[in-house]
mmCIF file of C-alpha atoms in Angstrom:
data_model
loop_
_atom_site.group_PDB
_atom_site.id
_atom_site.type_symbol
_atom_site.label_atom_id
_atom_site.label_comp_id
_atom_site.label_asym_id
_atom_site.label_seq_id
_atom_site.Cartn_x
_atom_site.Cartn_y
_atom_site.Cartn_z
ATOM 1 C CA MET A 1 34.383 -12.787 9.689
ATOM 2 C CA LEU A 2 31.547 -14.956 8.389
ATOM 3 C CA LEU A 3 28.125 -13.294 8.621
ATOM 4 C CA GLY A 4 24.628 -14.663 8.208
ATOM 5 C CA GLN A 5 24.315 -12.529 5.096
ATOM 6 C CA ASP A 6 27.435 -14.211 3.698
ATOM 7 C CA ILE A 7 25.762 -17.601 4.080
ATOM 8 C CA GLY A 8 22.537 -16.238 2.585
ATOM 9 C CA LEU A 9 20.404 -19.317 3.173
ATOM 10 C CA GLU A 10 16.671 -18.741 3.684
ATOM 11 C CA LEU A 11 14.693 -20.994 6.015
ATOM 12 C CA GLY A 12 11.011 -21.530 6.739
ATOM 13 C CA LEU A 13 9.985 -22.837 10.176
ATOM 14 C CA TYR A 14 6.548 -24.484 10.363
ATOM 15 C CA ARG A 15 4.745 -25.898 13.401
ATOM 16 C CA PHE A 16 2.392 -28.804 12.733
ATOM 17 C CA SER A 17 -0.411 -29.734 15.148
ATOM 18 C CA MET A 18 -2.246 -33.029 14.880
ATOM 19 C CA GLU A 19 -5.419 -33.842 16.830
ATOM 20 C CA ILE A 20 -5.607 -37.429 18.040
ATOM 21 C CA GLU A 21 -8.817 -39.256 17.145
ATOM 22 C CA GLU A 22 -8.079 -42.706 18.628
ATOM 23 C CA PRO A 23 -5.909 -43.841 21.572
ATOM 24 C CA MET A 24 -2.319 -43.613 20.333
ATOM 25 C CA GLU A 25 0.875 -45.186 21.656
ATOM 26 C CA LEU A 26 4.130 -43.314 21.138
ATOM 27 C CA PRO A 27 7.783 -43.721 22.131
ATOM 28 C CA GLU A 28 9.494 -41.145 24.333
ATOM 29 C CA PHE A 29 11.417 -39.785 21.331
ATOM 30 C CA LYS A 30 8.820 -38.936 18.692
ATOM 31 C CA GLY A 31 11.168 -38.440 15.734
ATOM 32 C CA GLY A 32 10.961 -42.046 14.595
ATOM 33 C CA VAL A 33 7.156 -42.085 14.662
ATOM 34 C CA ILE A 34 6.849 -38.751 12.848
ATOM 35 C CA ARG A 35 9.199 -39.916 10.133
ATOM 36 C CA GLY A 36 7.643 -43.384 9.946
ATOM 37 C CA GLY A 37 5.678 -43.655 6.725
ATOM 38 C CA PHE A 38 6.380 -40.036 5.806
ATOM 39 C CA GLY A 39 8.751 -40.782 2.925
ATOM 40 C CA THR A 40 6.537 -43.560 1.554
ATOM 41 C CA THR A 41 3.439 -41.364 1.681
ATOM 42 C CA PHE A 42 5.285 -38.393 0.181
ATOM 43 C CA LYS A 43 6.403 -40.592 -2.719
ATOM 44 C CA ARG A 44 2.916 -41.992 -3.247
ATOM 45 C CA LEU A 45 1.516 -38.470 -3.560
ATOM 46 C CA THR A 46 4.236 -36.752 -5.613
ATOM 47 C CA CYS A 47 6.412 -39.207 -7.555
ATOM 48 C CA TYR A 48 6.126 -39.004 -11.343
ATOM 49 C CA LEU A 49 7.034 -42.687 -11.670
ATOM 50 C CA ARG A 50 4.649 -44.032 -9.057
ATOM 51 C CA GLY A 51 2.083 -45.034 -11.651
ATOM 52 C CA LEU A 52 4.675 -47.003 -13.581
ATOM 53 C CA GLU A 53 5.862 -48.827 -10.461
ATOM 54 C CA THR A 54 2.336 -49.921 -9.545
ATOM 55 C CA SER A 55 1.981 -51.233 -13.120
ATOM 56 C CA GLY A 56 5.003 -53.477 -12.642
ATOM 57 C CA VAL A 57 7.503 -51.334 -14.566
ATOM 58 C CA ASN A 58 10.907 -51.126 -12.896
ATOM 59 C CA ALA A 59 11.605 -47.397 -12.419
ATOM 60 C CA ASN A 60 13.941 -45.436 -10.163
ATOM 61 C CA CYS A 61 14.880 -41.829 -9.475
ATOM 62 C CA THR A 62 18.297 -41.972 -11.132
ATOM 63 C CA GLU A 63 16.723 -42.816 -14.497
ATOM 64 C CA CYS A 64 13.731 -40.476 -14.219
ATOM 65 C CA ALA A 65 13.462 -37.850 -16.949
ATOM 66 C CA PHE A 66 11.464 -35.642 -14.583
ATOM 67 C CA GLY A 67 14.047 -35.800 -11.778
ATOM 68 C CA ASP A 68 14.832 -32.078 -11.759
ATOM 69 C CA LYS A 69 11.106 -31.288 -11.346
ATOM 70 C CA CYS A 70 9.860 -34.155 -9.184
ATOM 71 C CA PRO A 71 9.161 -33.104 -5.554
ATOM 72 C CA TYR A 72 9.983 -36.579 -4.235
ATOM 73 C CA LYS A 73 13.331 -36.742 -6.033
ATOM 74 C CA ILE A 74 14.315 -33.228 -4.915
ATOM 75 C CA VAL A 75 13.271 -33.727 -1.289
ATOM 76 C CA PHE A 76 14.106 -37.383 -0.585
ATOM 77 C CA GLU A 77 16.662 -38.535 -3.133
ATOM 78 C CA PRO A 78 18.523 -35.333 -4.079
ATOM 79 C CA SER A 79 21.635 -35.577 -6.197
ATOM 80 C CA PRO A 80 23.931 -32.952 -7.738
ATOM 81 C CA PRO A 81 22.417 -31.472 -10.909
ATOM 82 C CA LYS A 82 24.341 -31.429 -14.157
ATOM 83 C CA GLY A 83 26.994 -28.722 -14.147
ATOM 84 C CA ALA A 84 27.285 -28.591 -10.339
ATOM 85 C CA LYS A 85 30.770 -27.608 -9.230
ATOM 86 C CA ARG A 86 30.508 -29.345 -5.857
ATOM 87 C CA LEU A 87 29.967 -32.995 -4.932
ATOM 88 C CA ARG A 88 29.703 -33.993 -8.577
ATOM 89 C CA ASN A 89 30.758 -37.554 -7.792
ATOM 90 C CA LEU A 90 28.350 -38.097 -4.889
ATOM 91 C CA GLN A 91 25.144 -39.973 -5.493
ATOM 92 C CA ASP A 92 23.201 -37.883 -2.980
ATOM 93 C CA ILE A 93 23.338 -34.642 -1.019
ATOM 94 C CA PRO A 94 21.736 -33.543 2.291
ATOM 95 C CA ARG A 95 17.966 -33.458 2.291
ATOM 96 C CA PRO A 96 16.586 -29.900 2.295
ATOM 97 C CA PHE A 97 14.301 -30.319 5.296
ATOM 98 C CA VAL A 98 14.480 -31.079 9.006
ATOM 99 C CA ILE A 99 11.797 -32.606 11.211
ATOM 100 C CA ARG A 100 12.205 -31.220 14.726
ATOM 101 C CA ALA A 101 10.750 -33.690 17.199
ATOM 102 C CA PRO A 102 8.828 -32.310 20.181
ATOM 103 C CA SER A 103 10.186 -32.457 23.729
ATOM 104 C CA ASP A 104 7.100 -34.385 24.779
ATOM 105 C CA ALA A 105 7.559 -37.341 27.133
ATOM 106 C CA ARG A 106 3.964 -38.620 26.812
ATOM 107 C CA THR A 107 3.737 -42.189 25.522
ATOM 108 C CA ILE A 108 -0.071 -42.440 25.456
ATOM 109 C CA LEU A 109 -2.314 -39.864 23.768
ATOM 110 C CA MET A 110 -6.084 -39.951 23.972
ATOM 111 C CA PRO A 111 -8.762 -38.584 21.600
ATOM 112 C CA GLY A 112 -8.754 -34.799 21.757
ATOM 113 C CA ASP A 113 -5.054 -34.579 22.681
ATOM 114 C CA HIS A 114 -2.663 -32.805 20.333
ATOM 115 C CA LEU A 115 0.806 -33.737 19.095
ATOM 116 C CA GLU A 116 3.034 -30.946 17.771
ATOM 117 C CA TRP A 117 6.310 -30.946 15.853
ATOM 118 C CA GLU A 118 8.188 -28.549 13.588
ATOM 119 C CA VAL A 119 9.472 -28.778 10.041
ATOM 120 C CA VAL A 120 12.283 -26.589 8.702
ATOM 121 C CA LEU A 121 12.457 -26.108 4.916
ATOM 122 C CA ALA A 122 15.575 -24.743 3.228
ATOM 123 C CA GLY A 123 15.975 -22.438 0.242
ATOM 124 C CA ASN A 124 13.839 -23.131 -2.815
ATOM 125 C CA VAL A 125 12.165 -26.096 -1.078
ATOM 126 C CA ILE A 126 10.160 -23.631 1.042
ATOM 127 C CA SER A 127 7.777 -23.510 -1.921
ATOM 128 C CA PHE A 128 7.161 -27.258 -1.430
ATOM 129 C CA LEU A 129 5.370 -26.684 1.887
ATOM 130 C CA PRO A 130 1.955 -27.753 0.454
ATOM 131 C CA TYR A 131 3.394 -31.216 -0.290
ATOM 132 C CA PHE A 132 4.486 -31.566 3.336
ATOM 133 C CA VAL A 133 1.081 -30.416 4.581
ATOM 134 C CA VAL A 134 -0.834 -32.852 2.368
ATOM 135 C CA THR A 135 1.531 -35.717 3.223
ATOM 136 C CA PHE A 136 1.040 -35.319 6.983
ATOM 137 C CA LYS A 137 -2.713 -34.877 6.456
ATOM 138 C CA VAL A 138 -2.904 -38.186 4.591
ATOM 139 C CA LEU A 139 -0.525 -39.857 7.049
ATOM 140 C CA GLY A 140 -2.867 -38.956 9.911
ATOM 141 C CA GLU A 141 -5.866 -40.297 8.004
ATOM 142 C CA ASP A 142 -4.047 -43.541 7.163
ATOM 143 C CA GLY A 143 -2.806 -44.053 10.718
ATOM 144 C CA PHE A 144 -0.159 -42.507 12.952
ATOM 145 C CA GLY A 145 1.915 -43.567 15.976
ATOM 146 C CA LEU A 146 3.022 -47.069 16.976
ATOM 147 C CA TRP A 147 1.179 -50.175 15.834
ATOM 148 C CA ARG A 148 -1.773 -50.885 18.136
ATOM 149 C CA LYS A 149 -4.102 -53.864 17.734
ATOM 150 C CA GLY A 150 -2.757 -54.540 14.260
ATOM 151 C CA ARG A 151 -2.926 -50.973 12.942
ATOM 152 C CA ARG A 152 -1.921 -47.388 13.617
ATOM 153 C CA SER A 153 -4.216 -44.797 15.200
ATOM 154 C CA LYS A 154 -6.179 -42.199 13.246
ATOM 155 C CA ALA A 155 -5.397 -38.503 13.661
ATOM 156 C CA LYS A 156 -6.343 -35.242 11.979
ATOM 157 C CA LEU A 157 -3.929 -32.534 10.875
ATOM 158 C CA ASP A 158 -5.441 -29.616 12.753
ATOM 159 C CA GLU A 159 -3.222 -26.639 11.925
ATOM 160 C CA VAL A 160 0.105 -25.541 10.461
ATOM 161 C CA LEU A 161 1.731 -22.291 11.558
ATOM 162 C CA SER A 162 4.537 -20.307 9.969
ATOM 163 C CA VAL A 163 6.688 -19.251 12.944
ATOM 164 C CA ASN A 164 9.211 -16.468 13.412
ATOM 165 C CA PRO A 165 11.730 -18.207 15.712
ATOM 166 C CA PHE A 166 13.124 -14.931 17.065
ATOM 167 C CA THR A 167 9.916 -12.997 17.847
ATOM 168 C CA HIS A 168 7.717 -16.127 18.210
ATOM 169 C CA GLU A 169 5.039 -14.506 16.036
ATOM 170 C CA SER A 170 3.047 -16.997 13.985
ATOM 171 C CA ILE A 171 0.713 -17.058 10.999
ATOM 172 C CA VAL A 172 -1.782 -19.815 10.183
ATOM 173 C CA VAL A 173 -0.826 -21.274 6.805
ATOM 174 C CA TYR A 174 -3.105 -24.300 6.947
ATOM 175 C CA ASP A 175 -6.474 -24.579 8.703
ATOM 176 C CA GLY A 176 -7.529 -28.205 9.062
ATOM 177 C CA THR A 177 -11.110 -27.330 9.978
ATOM 178 C CA GLU A 178 -11.650 -25.512 6.694
ATOM 179 C CA ASN A 179 -9.026 -27.547 4.812
ATOM 180 C CA MET A 180 -7.642 -24.236 3.547
ATOM 181 C CA PHE A 181 -4.032 -23.382 2.704
ATOM 182 C CA ALA A 182 -2.646 -19.832 2.696
ATOM 183 C CA GLY A 183 0.282 -19.463 0.326
ATOM 184 C CA GLU A 184 1.444 -15.979 1.273
ATOM 185 C CA GLY A 185 2.700 -14.046 4.282
ATOM 186 C CA HIS A 186 5.059 -16.682 5.666
ATOM 187 C CA HIS A 187 7.821 -15.831 8.137
ATOM 188 C CA ILE A 188 11.149 -16.471 6.407
ATOM 189 C CA VAL A 189 14.480 -16.563 8.260
ATOM 190 C CA THR A 190 17.111 -14.686 6.247
ATOM 191 C CA GLY A 191 20.820 -14.062 6.725
ATOM 192 C CA GLY A 192 19.975 -10.528 7.808
ATOM 193 C CA ALA A 193 17.630 -11.818 10.514
ATOM 194 C CA ILE A 194 20.375 -14.189 11.691
ATOM 195 C CA ASP A 195 22.814 -11.271 12.025
ATOM 196 C CA GLU A 196 20.235 -9.197 13.906
ATOM 197 C CA GLU A 197 19.648 -12.009 16.385
ATOM 198 C CA LEU A 198 23.399 -12.331 16.924
ATOM 199 C CA GLY A 199 23.364 -8.867 18.493
ATOM 200 C CA LYS A 200 22.315 -10.656 21.715
ATOM 201 C CA ALA A 201 25.357 -12.920 21.737
ATOM 202 C CA ARG A 202 28.628 -12.734 23.589
ATOM 203 C CA GLY A 203 31.684 -13.358 21.474
ATOM 204 C CA ASP A 204 33.638 -15.417 24.003
ATOM 205 C CA SER A 205 31.210 -17.979 25.415
ATOM 206 C CA ILE A 206 28.194 -19.943 24.238
ATOM 207 C CA THR A 207 26.194 -22.901 25.586
ATOM 208 C CA LEU A 208 24.590 -25.484 23.319
ATOM 209 C CA ASN A 209 21.866 -27.795 24.587
ATOM 210 C CA PHE A 210 21.637 -30.961 22.476
ATOM 211 C CA VAL A 211 18.000 -31.984 22.926
ATOM 212 C CA SER A 212 18.013 -35.052 20.678
ATOM 213 C CA MET A 213 20.590 -37.786 20.150
ATOM 214 C CA THR A 214 23.477 -36.388 18.134
ATOM 215 C CA ARG A 215 25.810 -38.539 16.053
ATOM 216 C CA LEU A 216 28.984 -36.743 14.980
ATOM 217 C CA LYS A 217 31.771 -38.690 13.340
ATOM 218 C CA TYR A 218 35.450 -37.769 13.519
ATOM 219 C CA LYS A 219 38.190 -40.054 12.197
ATOM 220 C CA ASP A 220 35.633 -42.779 11.440
ATOM 221 C CA ALA A 221 34.282 -42.948 14.996
ATOM 222 C CA PHE A 222 31.300 -41.399 16.746
ATOM 223 C CA VAL A 223 32.371 -38.865 19.359
ATOM 224 C CA LYS A 224 30.994 -39.047 22.894
ATOM 225 C CA VAL A 225 31.745 -35.391 23.761
ATOM 226 C CA PRO A 226 31.799 -32.879 20.860
ATOM 227 C CA GLU A 227 34.996 -30.865 20.704
ATOM 228 C CA PHE A 228 34.303 -27.546 19.018
ATOM 229 C CA HIS A 229 36.334 -28.208 15.869
ATOM 230 C CA VAL A 230 34.413 -31.483 15.308
ATOM 231 C CA LEU A 231 31.112 -29.616 15.547
ATOM 232 C CA VAL A 232 32.375 -26.877 13.199
ATOM 233 C CA ARG A 233 33.632 -29.388 10.615
ATOM 234 C CA ASN A 234 30.187 -31.004 10.494
ATOM 235 C CA LEU A 235 28.313 -27.680 10.396
ATOM 236 C CA LEU A 236 30.520 -26.214 7.658
ATOM 237 C CA ARG A 237 29.907 -29.236 5.479
ATOM 238 C CA ARG A 238 26.158 -29.394 6.113
ATOM 239 C CA VAL A 239 25.280 -25.686 5.962
ATOM 240 C CA SER A 240 27.493 -24.912 2.942
ATOM 241 C CA THR A 241 26.173 -27.888 0.950
ATOM 242 C CA ILE A 242 22.507 -27.087 1.633
ATOM 243 C CA THR A 243 23.119 -23.419 0.819
ATOM 244 C CA TYR A 244 24.815 -24.287 -2.451
ATOM 245 C CA PHE A 245 22.275 -26.784 -3.751
ATOM 246 C CA TYR A 246 19.055 -25.194 -2.495
ATOM 247 C CA GLN A 247 19.874 -21.478 -2.458
ATOM 248 C CA GLY A 248 22.406 -21.392 -5.302
ATOM 249 C CA ILE A 249 24.997 -19.574 -3.171
ATOM 250 C CA GLU A 250 28.614 -20.634 -2.687
ATOM 251 C CA MET A 251 29.763 -19.774 0.834
ATOM 252 C CA GLU A 252 32.872 -17.599 0.594
ATOM 253 C CA THR A 253 35.000 -18.641 3.549
ATOM 254 C CA ASP A 254 38.415 -20.107 4.254
ATOM 255 C CA TYR A 255 37.446 -23.542 5.537
ATOM 256 C CA ARG A 256 40.959 -24.496 6.667
ATOM 257 C CA ASP A 257 41.320 -21.247 8.606
ATOM 258 C CA GLN A 258 37.901 -21.752 10.215
ATOM 259 C CA ILE A 259 38.845 -25.236 11.405
ATOM 260 C CA GLU A 260 42.230 -24.106 12.705
ATOM 261 C CA ARG A 261 40.538 -21.339 14.693
ATOM 262 C CA ALA A 262 37.907 -23.784 15.954
ATOM 263 C CA GLU A 263 40.669 -26.007 17.331
ATOM 264 C CA GLN A 264 41.611 -23.165 19.695
ATOM 265 C CA VAL A 265 38.170 -23.107 21.336
ATOM 266 C CA SER A 266 37.889 -24.960 24.653
ATOM 267 C CA HIS A 267 34.824 -26.606 26.169
ATOM 268 C CA ASP A 268 33.220 -27.401 29.506
ATOM 269 C CA ASN A 269 31.103 -30.544 29.610
ATOM 270 C CA LEU A 270 28.060 -29.419 31.595
ATOM 271 C CA SER A 271 25.889 -32.493 31.191
ATOM 272 C CA ILE A 272 26.794 -34.337 27.951
ATOM 273 C CA GLN A 273 25.985 -38.028 28.131
ATOM 274 C CA TRP A 274 25.583 -40.886 25.663
ATOM 275 C CA LYS A 275 22.003 -42.082 25.153
ATOM 276 C CA GLU A 276 21.122 -45.404 23.572
ATOM 277 C CA TRP A 277 18.306 -45.589 21.028
ATOM 278 C CA ILE A 278 17.734 -48.672 18.888
ATOM 279 C CA ARG A 279 14.841 -48.356 16.437
ATOM 280 C CA TYR A 280 13.174 -51.026 14.331
ATOM 281 C CA SER A 281 12.476 -49.948 10.752
ATOM 282 C CA GLY A 282 9.308 -51.463 9.347
ATOM 283 C CA ARG A 283 10.379 -50.445 5.855
ATOM 284 C CA SER A 284 13.826 -52.078 5.875
ATOM 285 C CA LYS A 285 12.806 -54.824 8.356
ATOM 286 C CA ARG A 286 15.894 -54.343 10.511
ATOM 287 C CA THR A 287 17.003 -52.638 13.692
ATOM 288 C CA MET A 288 18.877 -49.360 13.403
ATOM 289 C CA ASP A 289 21.216 -47.786 15.960
ATOM 290 C CA PHE A 290 20.463 -44.077 16.438
ATOM 291 C CA SER A 291 22.327 -43.705 19.756
ATOM 292 C CA GLY A 292 24.087 -40.392 20.331
ATOM 293 C CA PHE A 293 25.026 -37.778 22.891
ATOM 294 C CA VAL A 294 22.583 -35.358 24.528
ATOM 295 C CA GLY A 295 22.945 -32.574 27.088
ATOM 296 C CA LYS A 296 24.691 -29.241 27.500
ATOM 297 C CA ILE A 297 28.187 -28.096 26.643
ATOM 298 C CA ARG A 298 29.779 -24.647 26.952
ATOM 299 C CA TYR A 299 32.367 -23.411 24.481
ATOM 300 C CA ARG A 300 34.898 -20.695 25.351
ATOM 301 C CA GLY A 301 37.194 -18.707 23.095
ATOM 302 C CA ASP A 302 36.998 -16.357 20.116
ATOM 303 C CA LEU A 303 33.587 -17.433 18.808
ATOM 304 C CA ARG A 304 32.490 -14.403 16.817
ATOM 305 C CA GLN A 305 33.213 -15.851 13.369
ATOM 306 C CA PHE A 306 31.316 -19.055 14.221
ATOM 307 C CA LEU A 307 28.095 -17.605 15.621
ATOM 308 C CA PRO A 308 26.126 -17.418 12.317
ATOM 309 C CA LEU A 309 27.099 -21.023 11.565
ATOM 310 C CA LEU A 310 26.000 -22.163 15.029
ATOM 311 C CA LEU A 311 22.670 -20.358 14.744
ATOM 312 C CA TYR A 312 21.960 -21.796 11.289
ATOM 313 C CA GLY A 313 22.835 -25.215 12.681
ATOM 314 C CA SER A 314 20.233 -24.823 15.424
ATOM 315 C CA PHE A 315 17.600 -24.910 12.658
ATOM 316 C CA LEU A 316 19.222 -27.484 10.363
ATOM 317 C CA ASN A 317 20.472 -29.919 13.047
ATOM 318 C CA VAL A 318 23.866 -31.566 12.735
ATOM 319 C CA GLY A 319 25.349 -35.020 12.227
ATOM 320 C CA LYS A 320 23.877 -38.284 10.998
ATOM 321 C CA ASN A 321 20.102 -38.530 10.380
ATOM 322 C CA ALA A 322 19.701 -34.792 10.968
ATOM 323 C CA ALA A 323 16.712 -34.538 8.620
ATOM 324 C CA PHE A 324 14.639 -36.789 10.871
ATOM 325 C CA GLY A 325 15.222 -35.096 14.214
ATOM 326 C CA LEU A 326 18.642 -36.232 15.379
ATOM 327 C CA GLY A 327 21.318 -33.626 16.103
ATOM 328 C CA GLN A 328 18.862 -30.956 17.249
ATOM 329 C CA TYR A 329 20.310 -28.362 19.613
ATOM 330 C CA GLU A 330 19.334 -25.055 21.196
ATOM 331 C CA VAL A 331 21.615 -22.021 21.477
ATOM 332 C CA GLU A 332 21.783 -20.349 24.879
ATOM 333 C CA TRP A 333 23.387 -16.926 24.818
#
């Protein structure tokens, strides 16, 4: 049976709080706004080649001699390192972070209001937290939210907390008032902590609540209701790849056996529905379809060997565009 300790991936969960300084317009789903400009700003602050690009020299990550050290390359344009046994022929691999959008239906925020979201960092990228903090700080200063009167609204990064997702204890790791960062004492989710949490679970039934649009593909088509084996196929691929490239651990499991067992698990559709979301990308100047299913589904069967995978997936999201808030679900024991 697969255990959390067998997976061995370490995760850091961080809650960001931004204080609004000017009236701000937001969509109902905040993931697109939080991600908007984040990659560009992250690159501006961390990329080794940025100075060359602004000087008119054509440079890209695939040709960069500093690629294995560059925070931008590792976080946003990761690719298998030399000597990697897995995915050697792929140009990229899953990004080692997840932005968890808030369940906040407000579309107008006023000065003094706060907007919160969470960021999950995986494996060795936990040490890159300061880059994420500085990027969101600068993003708030440059302008945040939807365009309003020809520009975005100013905001101040107020606080960042390191959160234990099981006990809900938190530690301040960045204080915006003092502009101080604390580099030690973070709460880290380990495989052992995953296994301890699983002591609360039943082995024959589990409910998942998909709180953001989830896009799972099976046989080249997006599924409208996630059968358990489709979910497991996606989670096995995502969790094992992130663990391998960012923790240096090869998951020891029989993937074919896991999928065959997953095919025996039944489901009850409690409230799954398809939700449309079309987003305009200012960077690519085109509309993008991020529609997916949301709602609750209950799985029944022999689930014990899948529980660590499901719990890891609740932090890492699942499916397309998982890094930017899609495919987020909650586990209900």
